[in-house]
C-alpha positions in Angstrom: 0.0 0.0 0.0 2.8 2.4 0.8 5.8 2.9 -1.5 7.8 5.5 0.4 11.4 6.4 0.4 13.1 7.6 3.6 16.5 9.2 3.6 17.7 7.2 6.6 16.7 4.0 8.4 18.0 3.4 11.9 17.7 -0.1 13.4 18.1 0.8 17.0 19.5 -1.8 19.4 19.2 0.2 22.6 17.8 3.3 24.2 20.9 5.3 23.3 20.2 4.7 19.6 16.6 5.9 20.1 17.7 9.1 21.9 20.3 9.9 19.2 17.8 9.2 16.4 15.1 11.5 17.9 17.6 14.2 18.5 19.0 14.0 15.0 15.5 14.1 13.4 14.6 17.1 15.5 17.8 19.1 14.8 17.6 18.4 11.1 13.8 18.9 10.8 13.3 15.5 9.3 10.0 13.6 9.3 10.2 10.9 11.9 8.5 7.5 11.5 8.6 5.1 14.4 8.4 1.4 13.4 7.5 -1.3 15.9 5.7 -4.4 14.7 5.2 -2.9 11.2 1.4 -3.4 11.4 0.5 0.2 10.6 -2.3 0.0 8.0 -2.1 3.7 7.3 1.7 3.3 6.7 2.8 5.4 9.7 5.9 3.2 10.1 7.6 4.7 7.1 7.9 8.1 5.4 9.3 10.0 2.4 12.5 11.9 2.8 12.7 11.4 6.5 14.1 9.1 9.2 12.6 5.7 10.0 13.4 4.6 13.5 12.9 0.8 13.6 12.7 -0.9 17.0 12.6 -4.4 15.5 16.0 -5.4 17.2 14.8 -4.2 20.6 13.0 -7.3 21.7 14.3 -8.0 25.2 11.8 -9.4 27.8 12.0 -10.1 31.5 9.1 -11.9 33.4 8.7 -11.5 37.1 6.4 -14.4 38.0 6.2 -13.4 41.7 5.1 -9.8 40.9 2.9 -11.0 38.0 4.6 -8.5 35.7 6.7 -8.4 32.5 8.9 -5.7 31.1 9.2 -5.8 27.3 11.2 -3.7 24.9 9.3 -1.6 22.2 10.2 -3.8 19.3 8.5 -6.9 20.7 5.6 -8.6 19.0 2.7 -10.3 20.9 4.3 -13.6 19.8 7.4 -12.6 21.7 5.6 -11.5 24.8 3.1 -14.4 24.9 5.9 -16.9 24.5 7.8 -15.5 27.4 4.9 -15.2 29.8 3.2 -18.5 28.9 6.1 -20.4 30.4 4.8 -19.2 33.8 1.1 -19.7 33.0 0.7 -15.9 32.7 -0.7 -13.5 30.1 -2.1 -10.0 29.5 -4.4 -8.6 26.9 -2.8 -8.5 23.5 -3.7 -8.6 19.9 -5.3 -11.4 17.9 -2.5 -11.7 15.3 0.9 -12.9 16.7 3.0 -10.6 14.5 1.4 -7.4 15.8 3.7 -5.1 17.7 3.0 -4.6 21.4 3.9 -0.9 21.1 1.3 0.4 18.6 -1.4 -1.8 20.0 -0.9 -0.7 23.6 -0.5 3.0 22.8 -3.8 3.0 21.0 -5.6 1.1 23.8 -5.2 -2.6 23.0 -8.1 -4.9 22.2 -7.9 -8.7 22.4 -9.4 -11.9 23.5 -8.8 -11.1 27.2 -10.3 -7.6 27.2 -13.6 -8.5 29.0 -11.7 -10.3 31.7 -8.5 -8.3 32.1 -9.2 -4.9 30.5 -7.4 -3.3 27.6 -3.7 -3.6 27.1 -3.2 0.0 28.3 -5.2 -0.8 31.4 -2.5 -3.3 32.3 0.3 -1.0 31.7 2.2 -0.4 35.0 5.0 1.8 33.6 6.8 2.8 30.5 10.2 4.2 29.5 9.7 7.0 26.9 12.0 9.1 24.9 10.6 12.6 24.5 10.9 15.0 21.5 13.9 16.5 23.4 15.7 13.2 23.3 15.3 12.7 27.1 14.4 9.3 28.6 11.6 9.4 31.2 10.1 6.6 33.2 6.4 7.2 33.4 3.9 5.7 35.8 1.1 6.8 38.2 3.6 8.8 40.3 6.3 9.8 37.8 5.4 12.0 34.8 1.8 11.0 35.4 0.5 13.3 32.6 2.5 11.4 30.0 1.5 8.1 31.5 -2.1 9.1 31.2 -1.7 10.2 27.6 0.1 7.2 26.3 -2.6 4.9 27.5 -4.7 5.3 24.4 -3.2 8.5 22.9 -1.1 6.7 20.4 2.5 7.6 19.4 1.9 11.3 19.8 4.1 11.8 22.9 7.4 10.0 22.3 9.0 6.7 21.6 8.3 4.0 24.2 11.4 1.9 24.5 9.9 -0.5 27.1 6.6 -1.4 28.6 5.9 -3.0 32.0 2.6 -4.9 32.1 0.5 -6.5 34.8 0.1 -10.3 34.1 -2.9 -12.5 34.9 -3.1 -16.3 35.6 -4.0 -17.5 32.1 -2.5 -20.8 30.9 -4.6 -23.2 28.7 -7.8 -21.8 27.2 -10.7 -23.3 25.2 -10.4 -21.6 21.8 -10.9 -21.6 18.1 -13.4 -20.7 15.4 -17.0 -21.7 14.8 -18.6 -20.9 11.4 -22.2 -20.2 10.8 -24.3 -19.0 7.9 -24.6 -15.2 7.4 -27.9 -14.9 9.1 -29.5 -12.2 11.4 -30.5 -14.8 14.0 -26.9 -15.8 14.5 -25.9 -12.2 15.3 -28.9 -11.7 17.5 -28.1 -14.9 19.5 -24.4 -13.8 19.8 -25.6 -10.4 21.0 -27.6 -12.0 23.8 -24.9 -14.4 24.7 -22.1 -11.9 25.1 -24.2 -9.6 27.2 -24.8 -12.3 29.8 -21.6 -14.3 29.5 -18.9 -14.5 32.2 -16.0 -12.1 31.7 -13.7 -15.0 31.2 -15.3 -15.5 27.8 -13.6 -13.7 24.9 -15.8 -14.1 21.8 -15.1 -12.0 18.7 -17.7 -12.1 16.0 -16.4 -11.9 12.4 -18.0 -11.6 9.0 -15.9 -13.0 6.2 -15.7 -15.4 3.3 -15.3 -19.1 4.2 -11.6 -19.8 4.3 -10.2 -23.1 2.8 -9.9 -24.9 6.1 -10.3 -28.7 6.4 -13.1 -28.5 9.0 -15.2 -26.2 6.9 -17.0 -28.0 4.1 -15.7 -27.1 0.6 -19.2 -25.8 -0.4 -18.7 -23.0 2.0 -15.2 -22.0 0.9 -15.5 -18.5 -0.5 -19.1 -18.0 0.7 -20.2 -15.3 3.1 -20.2 -16.7 6.7 -20.2 -15.6 10.3 -17.3 -16.8 12.5 -17.2 -16.6 16.3 -13.6 -16.7 17.6 -13.8 -18.1 21.1 -11.3 -17.8 23.9 -12.7 -19.2 27.2 -10.1 -18.6 29.9 -12.4 -19.9 32.7 -12.4 -23.3 34.4 -12.0 -26.4 32.1 -15.0 -28.0 33.8 -17.2 -25.4 32.2 -15.9 -26.1 28.6 -19.0 -28.2 27.8 -21.3 -25.3 28.6 -19.4 -23.0 26.3 -19.5 -25.5 23.5 -23.3 -26.0 24.0 -23.8 -22.3 23.9 -21.9 -22.0 20.6 -24.1 -24.8 19.2 -27.2 -22.7 20.0 -26.1 -19.6 18.2 -27.1 -21.1 14.8 -26.5 -24.0 12.4 -22.8 -24.9 12.8 -21.1 -25.2 9.4 -17.6 -26.1 10.8 -15.8 -25.8 14.1 -12.4 -26.3 15.6 -12.6 -25.4 19.3 -10.3 -27.2 21.6 -8.0 -26.7 24.7 -4.8 -25.0 23.8 -2.1 -22.9 25.3 -3.2 -19.2 25.3 -0.6 -18.0 22.8 -1.9 -20.4 20.1 -5.2 -18.6 19.8 -3.4 -15.6 18.5 -1.7 -17.6 15.7 -4.6 -19.4 14.2 -5.1 -17.0 11.3 -1.5 -15.9 10.6 -1.3 -18.0 7.5 -4.5 -16.5 6.0 -3.0 -13.0 6.4 0.6 -13.2 5.1 2.8 -10.2 4.7 2.4 -8.3 1.4 -1.4 -7.8 1.4 -3.1 -4.5 0.8 -5.2 -3.3 3.7 -7.7 -0.4 4.4 -9.5 -0.2 7.6 -12.5 1.7 9.0 -13.5 1.6 12.7 -16.4 2.7 14.9 -17.7 2.2 18.4 -21.2 1.0 19.2 -23.2 0.9 22.4 -25.4 -1.9 21.1 -25.6 -4.2 18.2 -29.0 -3.1 17.0 -31.2 -4.9 14.6 -30.7 -2.1 12.1 -26.9 -2.4 12.4 -27.2 -6.2 11.9 -29.0 -5.5 8.6 -26.1 -3.4 7.4 -23.6 -6.1 8.4 -25.6 -8.7 6.5 -25.9 -6.5 3.4 -22.2 -5.7 3.1 -21.1 -9.1 4.4 -23.0 -10.6 1.4 -20.8 -8.5 -0.8 -17.5 -9.2 0.9 -15.0 -8.3 -1.9 -12.0 -10.6 -1.1 -11.2 -13.8 0.7 -8.8 -12.1 3.1 -11.3 -9.4 4.1 -13.2 -9.4 7.4 -15.4 -7.3 9.6 -14.7 -8.0 13.3 -16.7 -7.0 16.4 -14.7 -6.9 19.5 -16.7 -6.9 22.7 -15.3 -4.3 25.2 -17.6 -4.6 28.2 -16.7 -6.2 31.5 -13.4 -5.1 32.8 -13.0 -2.4 30.1 -16.0 -0.6 31.4 -14.8 -0.6 35.0 -12.2 2.0 34.1 -13.4 5.6 34.2 -13.6 7.3 30.8 -11.1 10.0 31.9 -8.8 7.6 33.8 -6.8 7.0 30.6 -6.8 8.7 27.2 -9.0 5.8 25.8 -12.4 7.6 26.0 -15.2 5.2 24.9 -15.6 3.2 28.1 -19.4 3.2 27.5 -19.1 1.4 24.2 -19.9 -2.4 24.1 -18.3 -3.1 20.7 -15.4 -1.8 18.7 -16.0 -2.7 15.1 -13.3 -2.8 12.4 -14.2 -3.0 8.7 -11.1 -4.6 7.2 -10.9 -5.1 3.4 -7.7 -6.8 2.5 -6.6 -7.9 -1.0 -3.5 -9.1 -2.8 -3.7 -7.2 -6.1 -3.0 -3.5 -6.5 -5.5 -3.2 -9.3 -8.3 -4.1 -6.9 -7.6 -1.3 -4.5 -10.3 1.2 -5.6 -13.1 -1.4 -5.4 -12.1 -2.7 -2.0 -11.6 0.7 -0.5 -14.9 1.9 -1.8 -16.7 -1.1 -0.3 -15.1 -0.3 3.1 -16.0 3.4 3.0 -19.6 2.7 2.0 -19.9 0.0 4.7 -18.7 2.4 7.3 -21.0 5.2 6.1 -24.0 2.8 6.3 -23.1 2.0 9.9 -22.9 5.7 11.0 -26.5 6.1 12.1 -26.0 3.2 14.5 -22.5 4.0 15.8 -20.8 6.5 18.0 -19.1 9.5 16.4 -15.6 8.3 17.1 -13.7 5.0 16.7 -10.7 3.1 18.0 -7.6 4.8 16.8 -5.8 1.6 15.9 -8.6 0.9 13.4 -8.3 4.3 11.7 -6.9 4.8 8.1 -4.7 7.5 6.8 -7.7 9.5 5.6 -9.3 9.7 9.1 -7.4 12.7 10.3 -10.7 14.7 10.7 -11.9 12.1 13.3 -9.2 12.6 15.9 -11.2 14.9 18.2 -14.2 12.5 18.0 -12.0 9.5 18.7 -10.8 11.1 22.0 -14.1 12.8 22.8 -13.9 14.4 26.3 -10.2 13.6 26.6 -9.1 15.5 23.5 -8.4 18.9 25.0 -6.3 17.4 27.8 -4.3 15.5 25.2 -3.7 18.7 23.3 -2.3 20.4 26.4 0.0 17.5 27.1 1.2 17.5 23.5 2.0 21.3 23.7 4.1 20.7 26.8 6.1 17.7 25.6 6.1 18.0 21.7 5.3 21.6 20.8 6.8 21.3 17.3 4.8 18.1 16.6 7.9 16.0 15.9 5.7 12.9 16.5 3.1 13.6 13.9 3.1 10.4 11.7 0.2 8.9 13.6 -3.5 9.7 14.2 -2.2 13.1 15.1 -3.1 15.2 18.1 -1.8 18.6 16.9 -0.4 20.9 19.6 -2.3 23.9 18.1 
């Protein structure tokens, strides 16, 4: 999607490299792109004529099983972190694709299978080491540089380069997980809506609308056909697995299923091969307080016209622990939403870009009457700059003030930008 040509690429190996790179970019007035896991759909991890600061070599991790915490460098992916913590039967909320970087996901909020039980990734952040626009290293937590600590929990990469994250960990070892496929029918979505509203918080169940993938447990007649998939992650007691399976069976006619006990990290790898590097992506996101019948009709309409096998719409439930955090306690503003929706057209051929992007825009526009004004910043595209105030709602003005204090020249602007003026 993004054919850009930076003047310089720095592959940092330590904090000193990060400090030097930020200082160099500021002194020479160069655009600065910070690259973590390289999952930025808008292409913010690269730039034309500027400096790309890549953290991919900074992947150190240290787990403290007694304190139930982990410190991870900014270049780590969720595969790195999950691998390290799983050895101790511990986990924290992370992304649903293993190659996603911890940095971008956490700074934008952080949705995942454990959100209902454990909160967002940013809710589990205990501290962070951050290099400011002045090239200074600060350790931020509730007591030190508390304004920055508040801002980076949902405010994106607007305030500096986070070189390490310290997370709270939870007792999560094996889970019951995997996909269950259903026909694209309103009743399935209504039954899911009822189930998730009453389900224990240990249930992570993401609803997807996609085209049936070529998986061995899905009949060939459904390959390439519009379907609903419920991605289950039950982190509760194993003796309640049967009840979860029975509830899945009652959502609608099961077309195919692969739900089994597995180590928690495995659930975040199940679809890696269906989304290889090199695809084109364009996302649109929105928050909703309820999955209304009218919104379901929109999902059925556009789901029936899904343009490509790799495309999907995902509804992440964000009730439970996510809603027990006050809307002004972190920069993540939509604590009253129950779903974060991402419309995600993905396709392999450049010639198909216009068609896929038009489908995504029209889908998002059709959902507007049934959605909140703002959306999750990690689901925003490059053409969503006009939505930044709405995305942060009541927290936007405070974020602007913090930006003015710590980055008045807007060095960190290649993001969903909170401008200092």
